[in-house]
Tab-separated table of C-alpha atoms in Angstrom:
chain	number	residue	atom	x	y	z
A	1	UNK	CA	8.416	17.985	28.020
A	2	UNK	CA	6.902	17.007	31.379
A	3	UNK	CA	4.397	14.398	31.455
A	4	UNK	CA	1.578	16.685	32.424
A	5	UNK	CA	2.598	18.879	29.192
A	6	UNK	CA	2.356	15.946	26.970
A	7	UNK	CA	-0.972	15.083	28.387
A	8	UNK	CA	-2.338	18.538	27.989
A	9	UNK	CA	-1.245	18.573	24.520
A	10	UNK	CA	-1.837	14.984	23.334
A	11	UNK	CA	-4.610	14.536	20.604
A	12	UNK	CA	-6.372	11.531	19.133
A	13	UNK	CA	-5.377	11.498	15.532
A	14	UNK	CA	-7.275	9.932	12.582
A	15	UNK	CA	-5.518	8.552	9.568
A	16	UNK	CA	-6.859	7.137	6.188
A	17	UNK	CA	-4.039	4.873	4.536
A	18	UNK	CA	-3.805	2.492	1.264
A	19	UNK	CA	-2.965	-1.182	2.242
A	20	UNK	CA	0.640	-0.582	1.030
A	21	UNK	CA	1.900	1.153	3.986
A	22	UNK	CA	0.086	-0.824	6.336
A	23	UNK	CA	3.149	-2.866	7.522
A	24	UNK	CA	5.098	0.336	8.036
A	25	UNK	CA	2.637	2.043	10.112
A	26	UNK	CA	2.216	-0.811	12.020
A	27	UNK	CA	5.916	-0.186	13.136
A	28	UNK	CA	5.984	3.719	13.172
A	29	UNK	CA	2.732	4.514	14.762
A	30	UNK	CA	3.431	2.944	17.948
A	31	UNK	CA	6.819	4.855	17.932
A	32	UNK	CA	5.366	7.997	17.244
A	33	UNK	CA	2.385	7.525	20.031
A	34	UNK	CA	5.266	7.164	22.414
A	35	UNK	CA	7.390	10.056	21.430
A	36	UNK	CA	4.355	12.506	21.038
A	37	UNK	CA	2.097	11.411	23.616
A	38	UNK	CA	-0.650	11.173	20.494
A	39	UNK	CA	-2.972	8.516	19.933
A	40	UNK	CA	-3.379	7.426	16.222
A	41	UNK	CA	-6.211	5.423	14.942
A	42	UNK	CA	-5.637	4.333	11.263
A	43	UNK	CA	-8.216	3.007	8.852
A	44	UNK	CA	-6.893	0.924	5.960
A	45	UNK	CA	-8.485	0.062	2.445
A	46	UNK	CA	-7.099	-0.156	-1.268
A	47	UNK	CA	-6.554	3.457	-2.514
A	48	UNK	CA	-9.508	3.161	-4.805
A	49	UNK	CA	-11.890	2.241	-2.041
A	50	UNK	CA	-10.505	4.847	0.293
A	51	UNK	CA	-10.701	7.398	-2.350
A	52	UNK	CA	-14.514	6.431	-2.744
A	53	UNK	CA	-15.035	6.798	1.115
A	54	UNK	CA	-13.500	10.171	0.950
A	55	UNK	CA	-15.513	11.421	-2.029
A	56	UNK	CA	-18.491	10.096	-0.024
A	57	UNK	CA	-17.837	12.509	2.909
A	58	UNK	CA	-15.748	10.401	5.338
A	59	UNK	CA	-12.827	12.470	6.575
A	60	UNK	CA	-9.808	12.386	8.807
A	61	UNK	CA	-6.540	14.173	9.918
A	62	UNK	CA	-3.897	12.794	7.711
A	63	UNK	CA	-4.307	10.500	4.373
A	64	UNK	CA	-1.559	8.556	2.590
A	65	UNK	CA	-2.618	7.410	-0.941
A	66	UNK	CA	-1.467	7.158	-4.257
A	67	UNK	CA	-0.220	10.385	-5.890
A	68	UNK	CA	-3.093	10.144	-8.459
A	69	UNK	CA	-5.704	9.770	-5.475
A	70	UNK	CA	-4.015	12.606	-3.567
A	71	UNK	CA	-4.291	14.903	-6.950
A	72	UNK	CA	-7.831	14.139	-7.025
A	73	UNK	CA	-8.518	15.097	-3.676
A	74	UNK	CA	-6.316	18.349	-4.259
A	75	UNK	CA	-8.576	19.194	-6.995
A	76	UNK	CA	-11.796	18.794	-4.771
A	77	UNK	CA	-10.514	20.905	-2.189
A	78	UNK	CA	-10.216	17.958	0.542
A	79	UNK	CA	-6.510	18.512	1.554
A	80	UNK	CA	-4.320	21.250	2.586
A	81	UNK	CA	-2.703	23.176	-0.308
A	82	UNK	CA	1.151	22.635	0.310
A	83	UNK	CA	0.895	20.034	2.798
A	84	UNK	CA	1.535	17.204	0.032
A	85	UNK	CA	4.644	15.022	0.996
A	86	UNK	CA	5.817	11.764	-0.831
A	87	UNK	CA	6.832	9.337	1.433
A	88	UNK	CA	8.066	6.276	-0.686
A	89	UNK	CA	7.580	4.206	-3.999
A	90	UNK	CA	7.011	0.732	-4.392
A	91	UNK	CA	6.044	-1.863	-7.417
A	92	UNK	CA	3.870	-4.757	-8.067
A	93	UNK	CA	5.628	-8.315	-7.405
A	94	UNK	CA	5.218	-11.872	-7.294
A	95	UNK	CA	5.169	-14.002	-4.164
A	96	UNK	CA	4.873	-17.846	-3.380
A	97	UNK	CA	4.424	-19.958	-0.277
A	98	UNK	CA	7.667	-20.383	1.615
A	99	UNK	CA	9.567	-23.302	0.382
A	100	UNK	CA	7.629	-23.442	-3.064
A	101	UNK	CA	9.461	-23.539	-6.400
A	102	UNK	CA	10.095	-19.990	-7.549
A	103	UNK	CA	9.304	-19.689	-11.188
A	104	UNK	CA	11.299	-17.155	-13.443
A	105	UNK	CA	9.768	-13.818	-14.240
A	106	UNK	CA	12.825	-11.957	-14.990
A	107	UNK	CA	11.675	-11.297	-18.482
A	108	UNK	CA	8.163	-10.361	-20.035
A	109	UNK	CA	8.184	-13.972	-21.853
A	110	UNK	CA	9.288	-15.566	-18.615
A	111	UNK	CA	6.236	-13.967	-16.672
A	112	UNK	CA	3.837	-14.840	-19.370
A	113	UNK	CA	4.950	-18.589	-19.155
A	114	UNK	CA	4.856	-18.423	-15.377
A	115	UNK	CA	1.306	-16.863	-15.471
A	116	UNK	CA	0.337	-19.736	-17.996
A	117	UNK	CA	1.763	-22.381	-16.056
A	118	UNK	CA	0.453	-21.341	-12.370
A	119	UNK	CA	-2.369	-23.406	-11.359
A	120	UNK	CA	-4.223	-20.181	-9.529
A	121	UNK	CA	-3.232	-16.753	-9.164
A	122	UNK	CA	-4.230	-14.584	-6.209
A	123	UNK	CA	-4.751	-10.712	-6.768
A	124	UNK	CA	-7.193	-8.394	-5.717
A	125	UNK	CA	-10.382	-7.034	-7.561
A	126	UNK	CA	-10.096	-3.615	-6.376
A	127	UNK	CA	-6.420	-2.779	-5.123
A	128	UNK	CA	-4.114	-0.838	-7.692
A	129	UNK	CA	-2.267	-4.159	-8.179
A	130	UNK	CA	-5.309	-6.198	-9.267
A	131	UNK	CA	-6.311	-3.415	-11.449
A	132	UNK	CA	-2.869	-3.300	-13.117
A	133	UNK	CA	-2.995	-6.927	-13.324
A	134	UNK	CA	-6.048	-7.175	-15.157
A	135	UNK	CA	-4.793	-4.940	-17.846
A	136	UNK	CA	-1.468	-7.032	-17.923
A	137	UNK	CA	-2.785	-9.983	-18.887
A	138	UNK	CA	-4.857	-8.253	-21.525
A	139	UNK	CA	-1.512	-6.931	-22.792
A	140	UNK	CA	0.415	-10.015	-22.794
A	141	UNK	CA	-2.674	-11.713	-24.682
A	142	UNK	CA	-3.296	-14.283	-21.968
A	143	UNK	CA	-6.436	-12.976	-20.431
A	144	UNK	CA	-8.739	-15.886	-21.443
A	145	UNK	CA	-6.387	-18.550	-20.129
A	146	UNK	CA	-5.589	-16.746	-17.117
A	147	UNK	CA	-9.011	-15.362	-15.773
A	148	UNK	CA	-10.247	-18.714	-14.985
A	149	UNK	CA	-7.253	-19.271	-12.801
A	150	UNK	CA	-7.800	-16.356	-10.782
A	151	UNK	CA	-8.696	-16.263	-6.816
A	152	UNK	CA	-9.541	-12.755	-6.095
A	153	UNK	CA	-10.280	-10.488	-2.965
A	154	UNK	CA	-11.584	-6.943	-2.944
A	155	UNK	CA	-8.475	-5.981	-0.992
A	156	UNK	CA	-6.372	-7.148	2.083
A	157	UNK	CA	-3.310	-9.174	1.556
A	158	UNK	CA	-3.677	-11.812	-1.190
A	159	UNK	CA	-0.360	-13.730	0.184
A	160	UNK	CA	-2.424	-15.285	2.537
A	161	UNK	CA	-4.003	-17.055	-0.220
A	162	UNK	CA	-1.101	-18.929	-1.086
A	163	UNK	CA	0.014	-19.750	2.407
A	164	UNK	CA	-3.440	-21.414	2.879
A	165	UNK	CA	-2.999	-23.356	-0.216
A	166	UNK	CA	-5.952	-21.627	-1.934
A	167	UNK	CA	-3.620	-20.035	-4.732
A	168	UNK	CA	-0.030	-21.164	-6.393
A	169	UNK	CA	1.107	-17.421	-6.676
A	170	UNK	CA	0.003	-14.096	-5.652
A	171	UNK	CA	0.419	-10.826	-7.391
A	172	UNK	CA	0.320	-7.723	-5.226
A	173	UNK	CA	2.315	-4.418	-4.355
A	174	UNK	CA	5.911	-5.704	-2.807
A	175	UNK	CA	5.170	-4.257	0.710
A	176	UNK	CA	1.852	-6.273	0.903
A	177	UNK	CA	3.474	-9.552	-0.206
A	178	UNK	CA	6.265	-9.061	2.188
A	179	UNK	CA	3.674	-8.347	5.032
A	180	UNK	CA	2.384	-11.947	4.796
A	181	UNK	CA	4.301	-14.694	7.079
A	182	UNK	CA	4.789	-17.735	5.010
A	183	UNK	CA	5.329	-16.228	1.726
A	184	UNK	CA	8.752	-15.742	0.055
A	185	UNK	CA	8.937	-12.881	-2.726
A	186	UNK	CA	9.792	-14.371	-6.227
A	187	UNK	CA	10.497	-10.562	-7.342
A	188	UNK	CA	9.097	-7.514	-9.046
A	189	UNK	CA	7.451	-7.653	-12.481
A	190	UNK	CA	9.547	-7.041	-15.306
A	191	UNK	CA	10.453	-3.450	-15.832
A	192	UNK	CA	8.456	-3.008	-18.944
A	193	UNK	CA	5.111	-4.228	-17.373
A	194	UNK	CA	5.735	-2.500	-13.879
A	195	UNK	CA	3.668	0.029	-12.346
A	196	UNK	CA	5.397	2.223	-9.324
A	197	UNK	CA	3.045	3.681	-6.628
A	198	UNK	CA	3.996	6.711	-4.729
A	199	UNK	CA	2.710	6.725	-1.363
A	200	UNK	CA	2.075	10.356	-0.834
A	201	UNK	CA	0.562	12.217	2.450
A	202	UNK	CA	-1.262	15.443	3.024
A	203	UNK	CA	-3.383	16.898	5.800
A	204	UNK	CA	-7.227	16.974	5.438
A	205	UNK	CA	-8.490	20.590	5.207
A	206	UNK	CA	-11.040	19.848	7.769
A	207	UNK	CA	-8.699	18.021	9.804
A	208	UNK	CA	-9.734	18.063	13.731
A	209	UNK	CA	-6.129	17.806	14.645
A	210	UNK	CA	-3.929	19.409	11.885
A	211	UNK	CA	-0.830	20.376	14.146
A	212	UNK	CA	-0.838	16.560	15.389
A	213	UNK	CA	-1.268	15.494	11.671
A	214	UNK	CA	1.878	17.681	10.520
A	215	UNK	CA	3.842	16.242	13.398
A	216	UNK	CA	3.002	12.825	12.153
A	217	UNK	CA	3.904	13.627	8.498
A	218	UNK	CA	7.247	15.370	9.754
A	219	UNK	CA	7.801	11.884	11.837
A	220	UNK	CA	7.070	9.746	8.716
A	221	UNK	CA	9.698	11.794	6.592
A	222	UNK	CA	12.780	11.061	9.101
A	223	UNK	CA	15.686	9.166	8.176
A	224	UNK	CA	14.894	6.619	10.801
A	225	UNK	CA	11.295	6.183	9.133
A	226	UNK	CA	12.963	5.764	5.589
A	227	UNK	CA	15.020	2.705	6.896
A	228	UNK	CA	11.497	1.260	7.906
A	229	UNK	CA	9.951	1.942	4.578
A	230	UNK	CA	12.928	0.174	2.798
A	231	UNK	CA	12.836	-2.770	5.207
A	232	UNK	CA	9.149	-3.245	4.304
A	233	UNK	CA	9.419	-3.297	0.442
A	234	UNK	CA	9.221	0.324	-0.284
A	235	UNK	CA	11.825	2.759	-1.847
A	236	UNK	CA	12.154	6.042	0.241
A	237	UNK	CA	11.138	8.961	-1.825
């Protein structure tokens, strides 16, 4: 393809994503732009907030959210039937500041002790991991002891709070923890307490650039992209 042909077909593509795939998109979007000639603008938010934005009338060309969020958008007729593509899966984990002691979280009882012993715990209030964590401490019967130690953000990378010293441990989806320099991943939650989120992509029904959106979707489904997903803490679908 010549430079003139690429320029003539170039599109400005708008993408909505949950925060769990931010590190992946930061690496893959520039590659896609170079290969396709398209320009991509990505907007990030926790899945719950992004879903509210879309239901409130915002739109884009491509969306990457959790499977339940995509299911809801499908019911509302917001995305193209048949465009759904599962990209990767991730779980929730715990991280500490690099060099800090790593608590044992290898079993339900060990995790319970770690949460009770932690001086402060960072998590989101609106993100999927934060919502899960709120239910988890209720399930473990330690909510009253843990809630006062919470250092919360509506969304974003809570690993930054352990790097700054504002929290001792951080609880979030593993790719988001791994995306923060200066943190070390302790590990995933025990299987009995784990929640797996599937990053799922679809094209909007009112996309202004549906062909470019489909091209990006295909690019994100390649073996090369799968290697990036894995390196960033997600398991390719």
